[in-house]
């Protein structure tokens, strides 16, 4: 008797290994909007809401506009120099194309640009009159006229597409204050000035302008030669990361101290969530009370006395520090200093960025204090400045601590893996190309992503020759997200905040009771490394002690601190 005919189906059994993590760069940290001076804070939120842009873009633009207005009206307090230092700022914000960088800039700089345009219109009329006065003159008569009648001064102070040579030349010709501002940062970092054979000299000139306001030019050319002292110069860039990636990783730009002077911020894209309604279409930033209050404050500051002399030198008064603000700055400075050790969070490539943070905090605090109408920098304002600067340090850490190309590829692989987990019926390349996410339907791109997942052990092809059918690892997708993020993530940057958003500033003026806000906002040093006066601030809780070398001395008999940066 014949045995019954039976067909055996052999289903390959995949012995799944523990998949490799696919590290990606951690997302940008929440921007500390809550800690900004109230008028700035409310304007940031309003602009962000109306423009449908990340708050970080509006925040960077508003801080830049405030710095432009402040730099001819106050000096930031220097640790040693009684004349202080410029409160000018260098800023860079990274955002994708279409993330509304231009709109944020336009609203934040509205008052500044209107004043610039009005001044240039008057200049154009004055120049027309000056040329008219020369009509009919020639030879000696024309020469005498030019010697006896000075032409009108060009009031230009905003540059978008210029070279450093031109800017330095204008400073030497008596320009007092300027800002290199653009929503296309590649124009600066990828422009002629930073690509030519004179890049080292250009970087040195930019650093001098930032540090002391000195502009120097000794080359033959159309822009003039000489030296100008006490000028004020800020840089504000909004850029796509892809357009400045090479420049940001340039050892020369980092090593000469140019990039370490920048406050960096990166914006998470809101693309895909910016849906419109009838109400949002009707709403207007121009009618928003918060935006109007911000513009009104900008006008008030613009009417304040500017300490720019006829020769272009800017010599404003130095804004002072309240005692509590000084103690908070000490806490920040010492903590960042300790972390610059070989095993610290800010060691290695972050060291030049961290070493500038104490100075940057004082500059930001000076800008905030002027905007908020403070006669001295308060403790609350100093906390806000510390949060902004430490946010920048965290972004530099995040940016410099990963391979951008690898992270981008891993992010796409993880996105597709998550989609596959939710669609168990799709298990072939052919089907993926037919019904998969639209952005991945190109064959070459799809196969590249699947190859990444295969190498990491997240998928396995059932047909190694044709590589069409595959299976997906039963492991939880969230595990690789967590592992990948852990590898690239550094400590939360809001070191002065009890939460990610920092301490919310009230709308009223700072009072004596505000010292209690230090509790839960400022992460203080231990009593052993804190000056005696700092221990009297209510609410301070100790951390582990630092080494004796990091302990700041007590103030001398005059009440001044003597600390070497």
Coordinates of C-alpha atoms in Angstrom, one line a residue:
X1 CA 0.0 0.0 0.0
X2 CA 1.4 3.3 -1.0
X3 CA 1.8 6.0 1.6
X4 CA -0.4 9.0 1.1
X5 CA 1.2 11.9 -0.9
X6 CA 2.3 14.7 1.5
X7 CA 3.9 18.0 0.7
X8 CA 6.2 19.4 3.3
X9 CA 6.5 23.2 3.5
X10 CA 9.8 24.4 5.0
X11 CA 9.5 27.8 6.5
X12 CA 12.9 29.3 7.2
X13 CA 13.4 30.1 10.8
X14 CA 15.3 33.3 11.4
X15 CA 17.4 33.3 14.5
X16 CA 17.2 37.0 15.4
X17 CA 20.2 38.5 17.0
X18 CA 20.1 41.6 19.2
X19 CA 20.0 44.4 16.6
X20 CA 22.7 47.1 16.6
X21 CA 21.6 50.5 17.7
X22 CA 21.2 53.2 15.0
X23 CA 22.4 56.3 16.7
X24 CA 21.0 59.6 15.6
X25 CA 21.6 63.1 16.8
X26 CA 19.3 64.1 19.6
X27 CA 16.6 66.6 18.8
X28 CA 17.2 70.3 19.6
X29 CA 16.5 71.1 23.2
X30 CA 13.5 73.3 24.0
X31 CA 14.4 76.9 23.7
X32 CA 14.3 78.8 27.0
X33 CA 11.7 81.3 25.9
X34 CA 10.1 81.5 29.4
X35 CA 13.2 83.1 30.8
X36 CA 13.4 86.0 28.3
X37 CA 12.4 89.5 29.5
X38 CA 8.6 89.6 29.4
X39 CA 8.1 91.8 26.4
X40 CA 10.6 89.8 24.4
X41 CA 9.1 86.5 25.6
X42 CA 5.6 87.4 24.6
X43 CA 6.7 88.7 21.2
X44 CA 8.6 85.5 20.6
X45 CA 5.5 83.4 21.2
X46 CA 3.3 85.7 19.2
X47 CA 5.6 85.8 16.2
X48 CA 6.1 82.0 16.4
X49 CA 2.3 81.5 16.5
X50 CA 1.5 83.9 13.6
X51 CA 4.4 82.8 11.4
X52 CA 4.0 79.1 12.3
X53 CA 7.7 78.9 13.0
X54 CA 9.7 77.4 15.9
X55 CA 10.1 79.7 18.8
X56 CA 13.9 79.4 18.6
X57 CA 13.9 81.3 15.3
X58 CA 11.8 84.1 16.6
X59 CA 13.9 84.2 19.8
X60 CA 17.2 84.4 18.0
X61 CA 15.9 87.2 15.8
X62 CA 14.5 89.2 18.6
X63 CA 17.7 88.9 20.7
X64 CA 19.7 90.0 17.6
X65 CA 17.6 93.1 17.1
X66 CA 17.9 93.9 20.8
X67 CA 21.7 93.5 20.7
X68 CA 21.8 95.8 17.6
X69 CA 19.9 98.5 19.5
X70 CA 21.9 98.0 22.7
X71 CA 25.4 98.0 21.4
X72 CA 25.8 101.8 21.1
X73 CA 23.9 102.5 24.4
X74 CA 25.6 100.3 27.0
X75 CA 28.7 98.3 27.6
X76 CA 28.6 94.9 29.3
X77 CA 30.5 94.6 32.6
X78 CA 34.0 93.1 32.1
X79 CA 35.6 91.1 34.8
X80 CA 38.7 93.4 35.0
X81 CA 38.3 96.4 32.7
X82 CA 36.3 99.2 34.3
X83 CA 35.3 100.5 30.9
X84 CA 33.5 97.2 30.2
X85 CA 33.3 95.5 26.9
X86 CA 30.9 95.6 23.9
X87 CA 27.5 93.9 24.3
X88 CA 27.6 93.0 20.6
X89 CA 26.6 89.4 19.8
X90 CA 27.4 86.8 17.2
X91 CA 24.5 84.5 16.6
X92 CA 23.7 81.6 14.3
X93 CA 20.4 79.7 14.0
X94 CA 20.0 76.5 11.8
X95 CA 16.7 75.7 10.2
X96 CA 15.5 73.9 7.1
X97 CA 14.4 75.6 4.0
X98 CA 10.8 76.7 4.3
X99 CA 10.9 77.0 8.1
X100 CA 9.9 80.7 8.0
X101 CA 13.4 82.2 8.8
X102 CA 12.7 85.2 6.7
X103 CA 9.4 86.0 8.2
X104 CA 10.8 85.8 11.8
X105 CA 13.6 88.1 10.8
X106 CA 11.3 90.6 9.1
X107 CA 9.0 90.9 12.1
X108 CA 11.8 91.1 14.7
X109 CA 13.8 93.7 12.7
X110 CA 10.8 95.8 11.5
X111 CA 11.6 98.9 13.6
X112 CA 15.4 98.6 12.9
X113 CA 14.9 98.3 9.1
X114 CA 12.3 101.1 9.0
X115 CA 14.8 103.4 10.7
X116 CA 17.6 102.3 8.4
X117 CA 15.4 102.9 5.3
X118 CA 14.3 106.3 6.5
X119 CA 18.0 107.3 7.1
X120 CA 19.1 106.1 3.7
X121 CA 16.2 108.0 2.0
X122 CA 17.4 111.2 3.7
X123 CA 21.0 110.3 2.7
X124 CA 20.0 109.8 -1.0
X125 CA 18.3 113.3 -1.0
X126 CA 21.4 114.9 0.7
X127 CA 23.7 113.2 -1.9
X128 CA 21.5 114.5 -4.7
X129 CA 21.8 118.0 -3.3
X130 CA 25.6 117.6 -2.8
X131 CA 26.0 116.6 -6.5
X132 CA 23.8 119.4 -7.6
X133 CA 26.1 121.9 -5.8
X134 CA 29.0 120.6 -8.0
X135 CA 27.3 121.3 -11.3
X136 CA 29.3 123.6 -13.4
X137 CA 32.4 123.2 -11.4
X138 CA 35.6 121.8 -12.8
X139 CA 39.3 121.7 -12.3
X140 CA 40.5 123.8 -9.4
X141 CA 37.1 125.0 -8.4
X142 CA 35.7 121.5 -8.1
X143 CA 38.8 120.4 -6.1
X144 CA 38.3 123.4 -3.7
X145 CA 34.6 122.5 -3.3
X146 CA 35.4 118.9 -2.3
X147 CA 38.1 120.1 0.1
X148 CA 35.8 122.6 1.8
X149 CA 32.5 120.7 1.7
X150 CA 32.3 117.2 3.1
X151 CA 29.8 114.8 1.5
X152 CA 26.9 113.5 3.6
X153 CA 27.8 110.4 5.7
X154 CA 26.3 107.1 4.6
X155 CA 24.0 106.0 7.5
X156 CA 24.1 102.3 6.4
X157 CA 24.4 99.9 9.4
X158 CA 22.9 96.7 8.1
X159 CA 24.8 94.4 5.8
X160 CA 23.3 91.3 4.1
X161 CA 25.6 90.6 1.2
X162 CA 28.9 92.2 1.8
X163 CA 32.5 91.4 2.4
X164 CA 34.5 92.0 5.6
X165 CA 36.8 94.3 3.6
X166 CA 33.8 96.6 2.8
X167 CA 32.6 96.6 6.4
X168 CA 36.1 97.3 7.9
X169 CA 36.5 100.1 5.4
X170 CA 33.2 101.7 6.4
X171 CA 34.3 101.5 10.1
X172 CA 37.5 103.3 9.2
X173 CA 35.5 106.0 7.4
X174 CA 33.8 106.7 10.7
X175 CA 30.9 104.3 10.8
X176 CA 30.2 103.6 14.5
X177 CA 28.0 100.5 14.6
X178 CA 26.9 97.8 12.2
X179 CA 25.4 94.3 12.0
X180 CA 26.0 91.7 9.4
X181 CA 22.5 90.1 9.2
X182 CA 21.1 87.6 6.8
X183 CA 18.6 84.9 6.6
X184 CA 20.9 83.1 4.2
X185 CA 23.9 82.4 6.4
X186 CA 25.8 80.8 3.5
X187 CA 26.4 84.3 2.2
X188 CA 28.7 84.9 5.1
X189 CA 30.2 81.5 6.0
X190 CA 30.3 80.5 2.3
X191 CA 31.1 83.9 0.9
X192 CA 34.2 85.4 -0.6
X193 CA 35.6 86.7 2.7
X194 CA 35.8 83.2 4.3
X195 CA 37.0 81.4 1.1
X196 CA 39.8 83.7 -0.1
X197 CA 43.5 83.4 0.6
X198 CA 43.0 86.0 3.3
X199 CA 40.7 84.0 5.5
X200 CA 43.1 84.0 8.4
X201 CA 43.3 87.8 8.4
X202 CA 39.5 88.1 7.9
X203 CA 38.8 85.9 10.9
X204 CA 41.3 87.8 13.0
X205 CA 39.6 91.1 12.0
X206 CA 36.2 89.7 12.9
X207 CA 37.4 88.5 16.3
X208 CA 39.0 91.9 17.1
X209 CA 35.8 93.7 16.2
X210 CA 33.8 91.4 18.5
X211 CA 36.3 91.6 21.4
X212 CA 37.2 95.3 21.5
X213 CA 35.5 97.1 18.6
X214 CA 38.8 97.6 16.7
X215 CA 38.8 97.6 12.9
X216 CA 42.1 97.6 11.0
X217 CA 42.9 97.6 7.3
X218 CA 46.4 98.0 5.7
X219 CA 45.8 96.8 2.2
X220 CA 45.7 98.9 -0.9
X221 CA 42.1 99.0 -2.3
X222 CA 38.9 100.9 -2.7
X223 CA 37.7 100.6 0.9
X224 CA 40.4 102.7 2.6
X225 CA 43.2 101.9 5.1
X226 CA 43.7 102.8 8.7
X227 CA 42.6 101.8 12.2
X228 CA 39.3 102.5 13.9
X229 CA 38.7 102.0 17.6
X230 CA 35.6 101.5 19.8
X231 CA 33.3 100.3 17.0
X232 CA 30.4 98.0 17.6
X233 CA 29.7 95.0 15.4
X234 CA 27.2 92.1 15.6
X235 CA 26.5 89.1 13.4
X236 CA 23.2 87.5 13.0
X237 CA 22.8 84.5 10.7
X238 CA 19.9 82.2 9.9
X239 CA 21.0 79.3 7.7
X240 CA 20.2 75.9 6.4
X241 CA 22.5 73.4 8.0
X242 CA 23.4 71.8 4.7
X243 CA 24.7 75.2 3.4
X244 CA 27.0 75.8 6.3
X245 CA 28.0 72.3 7.3
X246 CA 31.4 72.4 5.8
X247 CA 32.2 75.8 7.4
X248 CA 31.0 74.8 10.8
X249 CA 33.4 71.8 10.8
X250 CA 36.3 73.9 9.5
X251 CA 39.2 73.6 12.1
X252 CA 40.4 77.1 11.2
X253 CA 37.0 78.7 12.0
X254 CA 36.9 76.9 15.2
X255 CA 40.6 77.2 16.2
X256 CA 40.8 80.9 15.6
X257 CA 38.0 81.5 18.0
X258 CA 35.5 82.7 15.4
X259 CA 32.8 80.1 15.8
X260 CA 33.2 79.8 19.6
X261 CA 32.0 83.3 19.9
X262 CA 28.7 82.4 18.3
X263 CA 25.5 81.6 20.1
X264 CA 24.1 78.6 18.3
X265 CA 20.5 77.4 18.1
X266 CA 18.8 74.8 15.9
X267 CA 15.1 74.8 15.1
X268 CA 13.0 71.6 14.9
X269 CA 11.0 71.7 11.7
X270 CA 7.3 72.2 12.0
X271 CA 6.6 71.1 8.4
X272 CA 3.5 69.0 8.2
X273 CA 1.8 70.6 11.2
X274 CA 1.3 74.2 10.0
X275 CA -2.3 73.8 9.1
X276 CA -4.4 76.9 8.4
X277 CA -7.9 77.8 9.7
X278 CA -10.2 80.7 9.0
X279 CA -9.1 82.1 12.3
X280 CA -5.4 81.9 11.7
X281 CA -5.8 83.5 8.2
X282 CA -7.6 86.4 9.8
X283 CA -5.1 86.9 12.6
X284 CA -2.2 89.3 11.9
X285 CA 1.1 89.7 13.7
X286 CA 0.8 93.5 13.0
X287 CA -2.3 93.7 15.1
X288 CA -1.1 91.4 17.9
X289 CA -0.7 93.4 21.2
X290 CA 2.4 91.4 22.2
X291 CA 4.2 92.2 18.9
X292 CA 3.2 95.9 19.1
X293 CA 4.5 96.2 22.6
X294 CA 7.8 94.7 21.4
X295 CA 8.0 97.2 18.5
X296 CA 7.1 100.1 20.9
X297 CA 10.0 99.1 23.2
X298 CA 12.3 99.0 20.2
X299 CA 11.3 102.5 19.3
X300 CA 11.9 103.7 22.9
X301 CA 15.4 102.3 22.9
X302 CA 16.1 103.8 19.5
X303 CA 15.2 107.2 20.9
X304 CA 17.6 106.7 23.8
X305 CA 21.0 108.5 23.7
X306 CA 23.5 106.8 21.5
X307 CA 27.1 107.2 22.7
X308 CA 28.6 107.3 19.2
X309 CA 30.9 110.2 18.7
X310 CA 31.4 112.2 15.5
X311 CA 34.6 110.2 14.8
X312 CA 32.6 107.0 15.1
X313 CA 34.0 105.9 18.5
X314 CA 31.3 104.3 20.7
X315 CA 32.0 104.8 24.5
X316 CA 28.8 104.1 26.4
X317 CA 28.4 103.6 30.2
X318 CA 28.9 100.2 31.7
X319 CA 25.8 98.6 33.2
X320 CA 26.4 97.3 36.7
X321 CA 25.6 93.9 38.3
X322 CA 23.5 93.4 41.3
X323 CA 25.2 91.3 44.0
X324 CA 22.9 88.3 43.5
X325 CA 23.5 88.5 39.7
X326 CA 27.3 88.4 40.3
X327 CA 26.9 85.3 42.5
X328 CA 24.8 83.5 39.9
X329 CA 27.4 84.3 37.3
X330 CA 30.1 82.9 39.5
X331 CA 28.1 79.7 39.9
X332 CA 27.8 79.4 36.1
X333 CA 31.4 80.3 35.4
X334 CA 32.9 77.8 37.9
X335 CA 30.6 74.9 36.8
X336 CA 31.4 75.4 33.2
X337 CA 35.1 75.8 34.0
X338 CA 35.2 72.5 35.9
X339 CA 33.5 70.7 33.0
X340 CA 36.3 71.8 30.6
X341 CA 38.6 69.2 32.2
X342 CA 39.7 66.2 30.2
X343 CA 36.8 64.1 31.5
X344 CA 34.2 66.9 31.7
X345 CA 31.2 67.5 29.6
X346 CA 32.8 70.5 27.9
X347 CA 36.2 69.0 27.3
X348 CA 37.7 68.2 23.9
X349 CA 36.3 70.0 20.9
X350 CA 33.9 71.9 23.1
X351 CA 36.6 73.6 25.2
X352 CA 37.0 76.7 23.1
X353 CA 33.2 77.2 23.1
X354 CA 32.8 76.7 26.8
X355 CA 35.8 79.0 27.6
X356 CA 33.9 81.9 26.0
X357 CA 30.6 81.3 27.8
X358 CA 31.3 83.4 30.8
X359 CA 31.9 86.5 28.7
X360 CA 28.9 85.7 26.5
X361 CA 26.6 85.5 29.5
X362 CA 27.6 89.0 30.6
X363 CA 27.0 90.3 27.1
X364 CA 23.5 88.7 26.8
X365 CA 22.6 89.9 30.3
X366 CA 23.5 93.5 29.4
X367 CA 21.3 93.3 26.3
X368 CA 18.4 91.9 28.3
X369 CA 18.8 94.4 31.1
X370 CA 18.6 97.4 28.7
X371 CA 15.6 96.0 26.9
X372 CA 13.9 95.3 30.2
X373 CA 14.7 98.8 31.5
X374 CA 16.9 97.7 34.4
X375 CA 19.5 100.1 35.8
X376 CA 21.6 97.1 36.8
X377 CA 21.6 93.5 35.7
X378 CA 19.3 91.6 38.1
X379 CA 19.6 88.0 39.3
X380 CA 16.6 87.0 37.2
X381 CA 18.2 88.6 34.1
X382 CA 21.5 86.9 34.8
X383 CA 19.7 83.5 35.1
X384 CA 18.0 84.1 31.7
X385 CA 21.4 85.0 30.1
X386 CA 23.0 81.8 31.6
X387 CA 20.2 79.7 30.1
X388 CA 20.5 81.2 26.7
X389 CA 24.3 80.6 26.6
X390 CA 24.1 77.1 28.1
X391 CA 21.4 76.3 25.5
X392 CA 24.0 77.3 22.9
X393 CA 26.7 75.1 24.5
X394 CA 24.3 72.2 24.4
X395 CA 23.6 72.8 20.7
X396 CA 27.3 73.0 19.9
X397 CA 27.8 69.8 21.8
X398 CA 24.9 68.1 19.9
X399 CA 26.2 69.4 16.6
X400 CA 29.9 68.6 17.0
X401 CA 29.2 65.2 18.7
X402 CA 27.8 63.3 15.8
X403 CA 28.3 62.5 12.1
X404 CA 25.7 64.4 10.3
X405 CA 25.5 62.1 7.3
X406 CA 25.3 58.9 9.3
X407 CA 22.7 60.4 11.7
X408 CA 20.5 61.5 8.7
X409 CA 20.7 58.0 7.2
X410 CA 19.9 56.3 10.5
X411 CA 17.0 58.6 11.1
X412 CA 15.4 57.6 7.8
X413 CA 16.1 54.0 8.5
X414 CA 14.4 54.2 11.9
X415 CA 11.4 56.0 10.4
X416 CA 10.9 53.3 7.8
X417 CA 11.4 50.6 10.4
X418 CA 8.6 52.2 12.5
X419 CA 6.4 52.2 9.5
X420 CA 7.1 48.6 8.7
X421 CA 6.2 47.6 12.3
X422 CA 2.8 49.1 11.8
X423 CA 2.2 47.4 8.4
X424 CA 3.0 43.7 8.8
X425 CA 1.4 42.9 5.4
X426 CA 4.2 44.7 3.6
X427 CA 7.3 42.5 3.5
X428 CA 8.8 42.9 0.1
X429 CA 10.8 45.5 -1.7
X430 CA 8.3 45.4 -4.6
X431 CA 5.4 46.1 -2.2
X432 CA 7.3 48.8 -0.4
X433 CA 8.0 50.6 -3.6
X434 CA 4.3 50.4 -4.4
X435 CA 2.6 51.4 -1.1
X436 CA 5.5 52.6 1.1
X437 CA 6.0 56.2 2.3
X438 CA 6.2 58.4 -0.7
X439 CA 9.6 60.0 0.2
X440 CA 11.2 56.5 0.1
X441 CA 9.7 55.1 -3.1
X442 CA 12.8 55.6 -5.2
X443 CA 14.4 52.2 -5.7
X444 CA 18.0 53.3 -5.0
X445 CA 17.0 55.2 -1.8
X446 CA 14.8 52.4 -0.6
X447 CA 17.4 49.7 -1.1
X448 CA 20.0 51.8 0.7
X449 CA 17.8 52.2 3.7
X450 CA 16.9 48.5 3.7
X451 CA 20.6 47.7 3.5
X452 CA 21.2 49.8 6.6
X453 CA 18.5 48.0 8.5
X454 CA 19.8 44.6 7.3
X455 CA 23.4 45.3 8.4
X456 CA 22.1 46.4 11.8
X457 CA 20.0 43.2 12.2
X458 CA 16.6 44.9 12.1
X459 CA 15.4 43.1 8.9
X460 CA 16.5 39.8 7.3
X461 CA 16.0 39.0 3.6
X462 CA 14.3 35.6 3.0
X463 CA 15.7 35.5 -0.6
X464 CA 19.4 36.4 -0.5
X465 CA 19.7 36.2 -4.2
X466 CA 16.8 38.4 -5.3
X467 CA 16.5 40.3 -2.0
X468 CA 12.8 40.9 -2.5
X469 CA 11.1 39.3 0.5
X470 CA 12.2 40.1 4.0
X471 CA 11.2 39.8 7.6
X472 CA 11.3 42.4 10.4
X473 CA 12.9 41.7 13.8
X474 CA 10.4 41.3 16.6
X475 CA 12.4 43.6 18.8
X476 CA 10.7 46.9 19.9
X477 CA 11.6 49.8 17.6
X478 CA 11.7 52.2 20.6
X479 CA 14.8 50.3 21.9
X480 CA 17.0 51.5 19.1
X481 CA 15.6 55.1 19.4
X482 CA 16.5 55.1 23.1
X483 CA 19.9 53.5 22.6
X484 CA 20.8 55.8 19.6
X485 CA 19.8 58.9 21.5
X486 CA 21.7 57.9 24.6
X487 CA 24.9 57.6 22.6
X488 CA 24.6 61.1 21.3
X489 CA 22.8 63.0 24.0
X490 CA 24.6 65.2 26.5
X491 CA 23.3 66.5 29.8
X492 CA 20.3 68.7 29.6
X493 CA 21.5 72.2 28.8
X494 CA 19.0 74.1 30.9
X495 CA 21.3 73.9 33.9
X496 CA 19.6 76.7 35.7
X497 CA 16.1 75.4 35.2
X498 CA 14.0 73.1 37.3
X499 CA 12.5 72.0 33.9
X500 CA 13.3 72.3 30.2
X501 CA 11.7 75.6 29.8
X502 CA 13.4 77.4 32.6
X503 CA 11.9 79.9 35.1
X504 CA 9.0 82.0 33.8
X505 CA 9.7 85.7 34.4
X506 CA 6.9 87.7 35.8
X507 CA 5.6 90.9 34.3
X508 CA 6.5 93.0 37.4
X509 CA 9.8 94.5 38.3
X510 CA 12.3 92.5 40.2
X511 CA 12.1 92.8 44.0
X512 CA 14.1 91.6 47.0
X513 CA 12.0 88.5 47.1
X514 CA 13.2 87.5 43.6
X515 CA 16.4 86.0 45.2
X516 CA 14.2 83.1 46.3
X517 CA 13.8 82.3 42.6
X518 CA 17.3 81.0 42.7
X519 CA 15.9 77.9 44.4
X520 CA 14.9 75.4 41.6
X521 CA 16.4 77.6 38.9
X522 CA 20.1 77.9 39.6
X523 CA 22.1 74.8 40.3
X524 CA 24.6 76.2 42.8
X525 CA 28.0 75.0 43.8
X526 CA 28.6 73.5 47.2
X527 CA 29.1 75.8 50.2
X528 CA 32.8 75.0 50.2
X529 CA 33.3 76.5 46.8
X530 CA 30.9 79.4 47.1
X531 CA 31.9 82.9 48.4
X532 CA 30.5 83.6 51.9
X533 CA 27.9 86.1 50.5
X534 CA 26.5 83.5 48.2
X535 CA 25.5 81.2 51.1
X536 CA 23.2 83.9 52.3
X537 CA 20.9 83.7 49.3
X538 CA 17.7 81.9 50.4
X539 CA 16.9 78.6 48.7
X540 CA 20.4 77.6 47.6
X541 CA 21.0 73.9 48.0
X542 CA 24.5 72.5 47.8
X543 CA 25.9 70.2 45.2
X544 CA 29.0 68.1 45.6
X545 CA 32.1 70.2 46.2
X546 CA 34.5 71.1 43.5
X547 CA 38.2 70.9 43.7
X548 CA 40.0 73.6 45.7
X549 CA 41.5 75.0 42.5
X550 CA 38.0 76.0 41.4
X551 CA 37.0 77.8 44.6
X552 CA 36.7 81.6 43.9
X553 CA 38.2 83.9 46.5
X554 CA 36.3 86.2 48.7
X555 CA 36.0 89.8 47.6
X556 CA 38.7 92.2 48.7
X557 CA 38.3 95.2 51.0
X558 CA 36.8 97.2 48.1
X559 CA 34.1 94.6 47.5
X560 CA 35.6 93.7 44.1
X561 CA 36.1 90.1 42.9
X562 CA 39.5 89.1 41.6
X563 CA 39.2 86.1 39.3
X564 CA 41.4 85.2 36.4
X565 CA 39.6 84.0 33.3

